[in-house]
């Protein structure tokens, strides 16, 4: 299922693009308006896309491994890296305060426990873990049907803005609906007719006009209503799924699959890498040309984490940075589906920047 890695590769690239761009803006670098608009546009579907993707595979994981093992795996692949790398990033930001624009202090360590939204990109990992855990408990212990989970997801989605003071709570509430949608469509998704739809180029051509109109509406309306965003997110997610299937069929842009396979590692490291690259280019090399800074920042922020992971972490002395136990065998990168999905932006927060 190469389309999975394609999806994740696209999403992590867009995530890195967003944070490199915001870092340059915060450093006082002027970014051309169309690049800022592109960031806002991509912001509308990244997170719903990957909560849906996670939901599609949760039932299969549950049947294969059972509740306890699935929860443990999610802890090891989501919550554990969150705890480790949020501490690392906060510590580095405090130690290098004179060179970065994060303005961290010791109080930021407490945000790990209740306000991950204040910790740059890290909020996604506990949000997905919490959504998965709550969903599994309701599914297995209360025997809730997919329709009941969808109804609960709708309620949580519209209540989430009232819980923003504790983002550990509001984040999973905001995306629970998309996780439920993934599980609800999981059986139909893999049927021959559904797969034929996703693999058909005419499906992509059919969805593209709706995708473009949805993104133009999103860009031109600020703030956007909660129901409107929900519609835009679903249209965009469907389009991205079809696009990923087309990339798999065309066998092009294979580097996206590599990024998708390493998405978790890129996700937790890219803000640190982007900051180092930005400071080095601006303060040491004296380069302030926005396009050079943006392109180089993105390129190095996705490639360096891949190199670090393969050279120093996987089955190496620093394995504990991502896992509770050392890996024994490595699966084939091109076809394996990592257990962590891709992060991205938020739903009903300020479209400009709350990460």
Coordinates of C-alpha atoms in Angstrom, one line a residue:
X1 CA 0.0 0.0 0.0
X2 CA 2.4 2.6 -1.3
X3 CA -0.3 5.2 -1.3
X4 CA -0.1 5.4 2.5
X5 CA 3.5 6.5 2.4
X6 CA 2.7 8.9 -0.5
X7 CA 0.0 10.5 1.7
X8 CA 2.3 10.8 4.6
X9 CA 5.1 12.2 2.5
X10 CA 2.9 14.9 1.1
X11 CA 1.6 15.9 4.5
X12 CA 5.0 16.0 6.3
X13 CA 6.4 18.1 3.5
X14 CA 3.5 20.6 3.9
X15 CA 4.1 20.6 7.7
X16 CA 7.8 21.4 7.3
X17 CA 6.9 24.1 4.7
X18 CA 4.6 25.7 7.2
X19 CA 7.0 25.8 10.1
X20 CA 10.0 26.9 8.1
X21 CA 7.9 29.7 6.6
X22 CA 6.6 30.8 10.0
X23 CA 10.1 30.7 11.5
X24 CA 11.4 33.0 8.7
X25 CA 8.4 35.4 9.3
X26 CA 9.1 35.5 13.0
X27 CA 12.8 36.3 12.2
X28 CA 11.6 39.4 10.3
X29 CA 12.1 37.9 6.8
X30 CA 9.6 39.1 4.2
X31 CA 7.8 36.2 2.5
X32 CA 5.9 36.8 -0.7
X33 CA 2.2 36.9 -0.2
X34 CA 1.4 33.9 -2.5
X35 CA 3.7 31.7 -0.5
X36 CA 1.8 32.7 2.7
X37 CA -1.5 32.0 1.0
X38 CA -0.3 28.6 -0.1
X39 CA 0.5 27.8 3.5
X40 CA -3.0 28.8 4.6
X41 CA -4.5 26.7 1.8
X42 CA -2.6 23.6 2.7
X43 CA -3.5 24.2 6.3
X44 CA -7.2 23.2 5.7
X45 CA -6.8 19.5 5.3
X46 CA -3.6 18.1 6.7
X47 CA -4.8 17.0 10.1
X48 CA -8.3 15.7 9.1
X49 CA -6.6 13.6 6.4
X50 CA -4.4 11.7 8.8
X51 CA -6.9 11.2 11.5
X52 CA -9.1 9.6 8.8
X53 CA -6.1 7.5 7.7
X54 CA -5.4 6.4 11.3
X55 CA -9.1 5.5 11.7
X56 CA -9.1 3.4 8.6
X57 CA -6.5 1.0 10.0
X58 CA -7.5 0.9 13.6
X59 CA -10.0 -1.9 13.3
X60 CA -7.5 -4.2 11.6
X61 CA -4.9 -3.5 14.2
X62 CA -7.4 -4.2 17.0
X63 CA -8.4 -7.6 15.4
X64 CA -4.8 -8.6 14.9
X65 CA -3.2 -7.5 18.2
X66 CA -6.0 -6.9 20.7
X67 CA -6.7 -3.8 22.9
X68 CA -3.7 -3.9 25.2
X69 CA -1.1 -4.3 22.5
X70 CA -2.7 -1.7 20.3
X71 CA -2.7 0.8 23.2
X72 CA 0.9 0.0 24.1
X73 CA 2.0 0.4 20.5
X74 CA 0.3 3.7 20.3
X75 CA 1.9 4.8 23.5
X76 CA 5.4 3.7 22.3
X77 CA 4.9 5.3 18.8
X78 CA 3.1 8.5 19.8
X79 CA 3.2 9.5 23.5
X80 CA 6.7 8.3 24.3
X81 CA 8.3 10.3 21.4
X82 CA 6.2 13.3 22.5
X83 CA 7.5 13.2 26.0
X84 CA 11.1 12.7 25.0
X85 CA 11.3 15.1 22.2
X86 CA 9.3 17.9 23.7
X87 CA 11.7 17.9 26.6
X88 CA 14.7 17.9 24.2
X89 CA 13.3 20.8 22.1
X90 CA 12.3 23.0 25.0
X91 CA 15.7 22.5 26.6
X92 CA 17.5 23.4 23.4
X93 CA 15.3 26.4 22.9
X94 CA 16.1 27.6 26.5
X95 CA 19.8 27.1 26.1
X96 CA 19.9 28.9 22.7
X97 CA 17.4 31.6 23.6
X98 CA 19.6 34.4 22.3
X99 CA 19.6 32.9 18.8
X100 CA 16.0 31.7 18.4
X101 CA 12.5 33.3 18.5
X102 CA 10.8 30.8 20.7
X103 CA 10.9 32.7 24.0
X104 CA 11.0 29.6 26.2
X105 CA 11.3 29.4 30.0
X106 CA 11.1 26.7 32.6
X107 CA 7.3 27.1 32.8
X108 CA 7.1 25.6 29.3
X109 CA 7.9 22.1 30.7
X110 CA 4.6 22.1 32.5
X111 CA 2.8 22.6 29.2
X112 CA 3.8 19.1 28.2
X113 CA 1.2 17.9 30.7
X114 CA -1.8 20.0 29.7
X115 CA -1.1 22.5 27.0
X116 CA 0.8 20.8 24.1
X117 CA -0.6 23.4 21.7
X118 CA 2.0 25.9 23.2
X119 CA 4.9 23.5 22.2
X120 CA 5.2 24.2 18.5
X121 CA 4.4 21.1 16.5
X122 CA 4.2 18.6 19.3
X123 CA 0.5 18.8 20.1
X124 CA -0.4 16.3 17.3
X125 CA 1.1 13.3 19.0
X126 CA -0.9 13.4 22.3
X127 CA -4.0 14.4 20.3
X128 CA -3.8 11.3 18.1
X129 CA -3.0 9.1 21.1
X130 CA -5.9 10.4 23.2
X131 CA -8.3 10.1 20.3
X132 CA -7.2 6.6 19.6
X133 CA -7.4 5.6 23.3
X134 CA -10.8 7.0 23.9
X135 CA -12.2 5.6 20.7
X136 CA -10.9 2.1 21.5
X137 CA -12.3 2.1 25.0
X138 CA -15.7 3.2 23.8
X139 CA -15.5 0.7 20.9
X140 CA -14.4 -2.3 23.0
X141 CA -15.9 -1.8 26.4
X142 CA -19.2 0.0 25.5
X143 CA -19.6 -1.8 22.2
X144 CA -20.5 1.4 20.5
X145 CA -21.4 1.2 16.8
X146 CA -19.6 3.3 14.2
X147 CA -22.7 5.5 13.9
X148 CA -22.6 6.2 17.6
X149 CA -18.9 7.1 17.4
X150 CA -19.7 9.5 14.5
X151 CA -22.4 11.1 16.6
X152 CA -20.0 11.5 19.5
X153 CA -17.4 12.9 17.2
X154 CA -19.8 15.6 15.9
X155 CA -20.6 16.6 19.5
X156 CA -16.9 16.7 20.5
X157 CA -16.0 18.6 17.3
X158 CA -18.5 21.5 18.0
X159 CA -17.6 21.5 21.8
X160 CA -13.8 21.6 21.3
X161 CA -13.6 25.4 20.9
X162 CA -14.9 25.8 24.4
X163 CA -12.0 23.7 25.9
X164 CA -9.1 25.5 24.3
X165 CA -7.7 26.5 27.7
X166 CA -6.6 22.8 28.0
X167 CA -5.5 21.8 24.6
X168 CA -4.6 18.3 25.7
X169 CA -8.4 17.9 25.9
X170 CA -9.6 20.2 23.0
X171 CA -7.2 18.8 20.4
X172 CA -8.4 15.3 20.5
X173 CA -12.0 16.5 20.7
X174 CA -11.5 18.5 17.5
X175 CA -10.2 15.6 15.5
X176 CA -12.1 12.6 17.0
X177 CA -14.8 12.9 14.3
X178 CA -12.3 12.4 11.5
X179 CA -10.9 9.3 13.3
X180 CA -14.4 8.0 13.6
X181 CA -15.0 8.6 9.9
X182 CA -11.9 6.6 9.1
X183 CA -13.1 3.6 11.1
X184 CA -16.7 3.9 9.7
X185 CA -15.5 3.7 6.1
X186 CA -12.7 1.1 6.7
X187 CA -14.6 -1.9 5.4
X188 CA -16.1 -0.1 2.4
X189 CA -12.7 1.5 1.6
X190 CA -11.0 -1.7 0.7
X191 CA -13.8 -3.1 -1.4
X192 CA -13.0 -3.5 -5.1
X193 CA -15.5 -0.8 -6.2
X194 CA -14.1 1.7 -3.8
X195 CA -10.5 0.9 -4.8
X196 CA -11.4 1.3 -8.4
X197 CA -12.8 4.7 -7.7
X198 CA -9.6 5.9 -6.0
X199 CA -7.4 4.5 -8.8
X200 CA -9.4 6.0 -11.6
X201 CA -7.9 9.2 -13.1
X202 CA -11.4 10.4 -13.8
X203 CA -12.1 10.5 -10.1
X204 CA -9.2 13.0 -9.7
X205 CA -10.4 15.1 -12.5
X206 CA -13.9 15.1 -11.0
X207 CA -12.7 16.2 -7.6
X208 CA -10.2 18.8 -8.6
X209 CA -12.7 21.6 -9.3
X210 CA -14.4 21.0 -5.9
X211 CA -11.0 21.0 -4.3
X212 CA -10.0 24.3 -5.9
X213 CA -13.3 26.0 -5.0
X214 CA -13.1 24.8 -1.4
X215 CA -9.5 26.1 -1.0
X216 CA -10.4 29.5 -2.6
X217 CA -13.3 29.8 -0.2
X218 CA -11.1 28.8 2.7
X219 CA -8.5 31.4 1.9
X220 CA -11.0 34.2 1.3
X221 CA -13.0 33.7 4.6
X222 CA -11.4 34.5 7.9
X223 CA -12.7 33.4 10.3
X224 CA -14.5 30.4 8.6
X225 CA -17.5 28.7 10.2
X226 CA -17.2 25.3 11.8
X227 CA -19.6 23.6 9.4
X228 CA -17.9 25.2 6.3
X229 CA -14.5 24.0 7.5
X230 CA -15.8 20.5 8.0
X231 CA -17.1 20.4 4.4
X232 CA -13.8 21.8 3.0
X233 CA -11.7 19.3 5.0
X234 CA -13.7 16.3 3.8
X235 CA -13.6 17.5 0.1
X236 CA -9.9 18.1 0.4
X237 CA -9.2 14.8 2.1
X238 CA -11.0 12.8 -0.6
X239 CA -9.0 14.6 -3.2
X240 CA -5.7 13.8 -1.5
X241 CA -6.6 10.1 -1.1
X242 CA -7.3 9.9 -4.9
X243 CA -4.1 11.8 -5.7
X244 CA -2.0 9.4 -3.6
X245 CA -3.5 6.5 -5.4
X246 CA -2.6 8.1 -8.7
X247 CA 1.0 8.7 -7.6
X248 CA 1.2 5.0 -6.7
X249 CA -0.1 4.0 -10.1
X250 CA 2.2 6.4 -12.0
X251 CA 5.2 5.4 -9.9
X252 CA 6.6 8.9 -9.7
X253 CA 7.9 11.2 -6.9
X254 CA 9.2 8.2 -5.0
X255 CA 11.0 10.5 -2.6
X256 CA 7.6 11.3 -1.1
X257 CA 7.4 7.6 0.0
X258 CA 10.8 7.9 1.7
X259 CA 9.6 11.0 3.6
X260 CA 6.3 9.3 4.4
X261 CA 8.1 6.3 5.9
X262 CA 10.3 8.6 8.0
X263 CA 7.4 11.0 8.8
X264 CA 7.5 10.6 12.6
X265 CA 11.2 11.3 12.8
X266 CA 11.0 14.3 10.5
X267 CA 8.1 15.6 12.5
X268 CA 9.8 15.6 15.9
X269 CA 13.1 16.9 14.6
X270 CA 12.3 19.4 11.9
X271 CA 11.6 22.5 14.0
X272 CA 15.0 22.1 15.7
X273 CA 16.8 21.6 12.3
X274 CA 14.9 24.5 10.7
X275 CA 16.0 26.8 13.5
X276 CA 19.6 25.8 13.2
X277 CA 19.6 26.2 9.4
X278 CA 17.9 29.6 9.7
X279 CA 20.3 31.0 12.2
X280 CA 23.3 29.7 10.3
X281 CA 22.3 31.1 7.0
X282 CA 21.2 34.5 8.3
X283 CA 23.7 35.1 11.1
X284 CA 26.8 33.3 9.9
X285 CA 26.5 33.3 6.1
X286 CA 24.6 36.6 5.9
X287 CA 22.0 35.2 3.5
X288 CA 18.6 36.8 3.8
X289 CA 17.1 36.1 0.4
X290 CA 13.6 34.6 1.3
X291 CA 13.3 32.0 -1.4
X292 CA 16.8 30.6 -0.7
X293 CA 16.1 30.4 3.0
X294 CA 12.7 28.8 2.5
X295 CA 13.9 26.2 0.0
X296 CA 17.1 25.3 1.9
X297 CA 15.2 25.2 5.2
X298 CA 12.6 22.8 3.8
X299 CA 15.2 20.6 2.1
X300 CA 17.5 20.2 5.1
X301 CA 14.6 19.9 7.5
X302 CA 13.3 16.8 5.8
X303 CA 16.6 15.2 4.8
X304 CA 18.7 15.7 8.0
X305 CA 16.2 13.9 10.3
X306 CA 16.2 10.9 7.9
X307 CA 20.0 10.8 8.0
X308 CA 20.1 11.2 11.8
X309 CA 17.6 8.5 12.3
X310 CA 19.3 5.9 10.1
X311 CA 22.9 6.7 11.2
X312 CA 22.5 7.3 14.9
X313 CA 19.1 6.1 16.1
X314 CA 17.7 3.0 14.4
X315 CA 19.4 -0.1 16.0
X316 CA 22.1 2.4 17.1
X317 CA 23.1 3.8 20.6
X318 CA 20.3 6.5 20.5
X319 CA 17.5 4.0 19.8
X320 CA 15.8 5.0 23.0
X321 CA 14.9 8.4 21.6
X322 CA 12.0 6.8 19.7
X323 CA 11.3 3.4 21.3
X324 CA 11.1 1.6 24.6
X325 CA 13.1 -1.3 23.2
X326 CA 15.7 -1.7 20.5
X327 CA 14.5 -2.8 17.1
X328 CA 15.6 -6.3 16.0
X329 CA 14.7 -6.4 12.3
X330 CA 14.0 -3.6 9.9
X331 CA 11.0 -3.9 7.5
X332 CA 11.2 -2.7 3.9
X333 CA 10.9 1.1 3.9
X334 CA 9.0 1.3 0.6
X335 CA 6.0 -0.7 1.7
X336 CA 5.8 -0.6 5.4
X337 CA 3.1 1.4 7.1
X338 CA 4.6 3.1 10.2
X339 CA 2.2 3.1 13.2
X340 CA 2.3 6.9 13.6
X341 CA 0.4 9.1 11.2
X342 CA 1.4 12.5 10.0
X343 CA 0.9 15.8 11.8
X344 CA -0.2 19.1 10.5
X345 CA -2.2 22.1 11.3
X346 CA -5.4 22.7 13.3
X347 CA -9.0 23.0 12.4
X348 CA -10.8 26.0 13.8
X349 CA -7.9 27.9 15.2
X350 CA -6.6 31.1 13.7
X351 CA -5.5 30.3 10.2
X352 CA -2.5 32.5 10.4
X353 CA -0.6 30.8 13.2
X354 CA -1.3 29.1 16.5
X355 CA 1.4 26.5 16.3

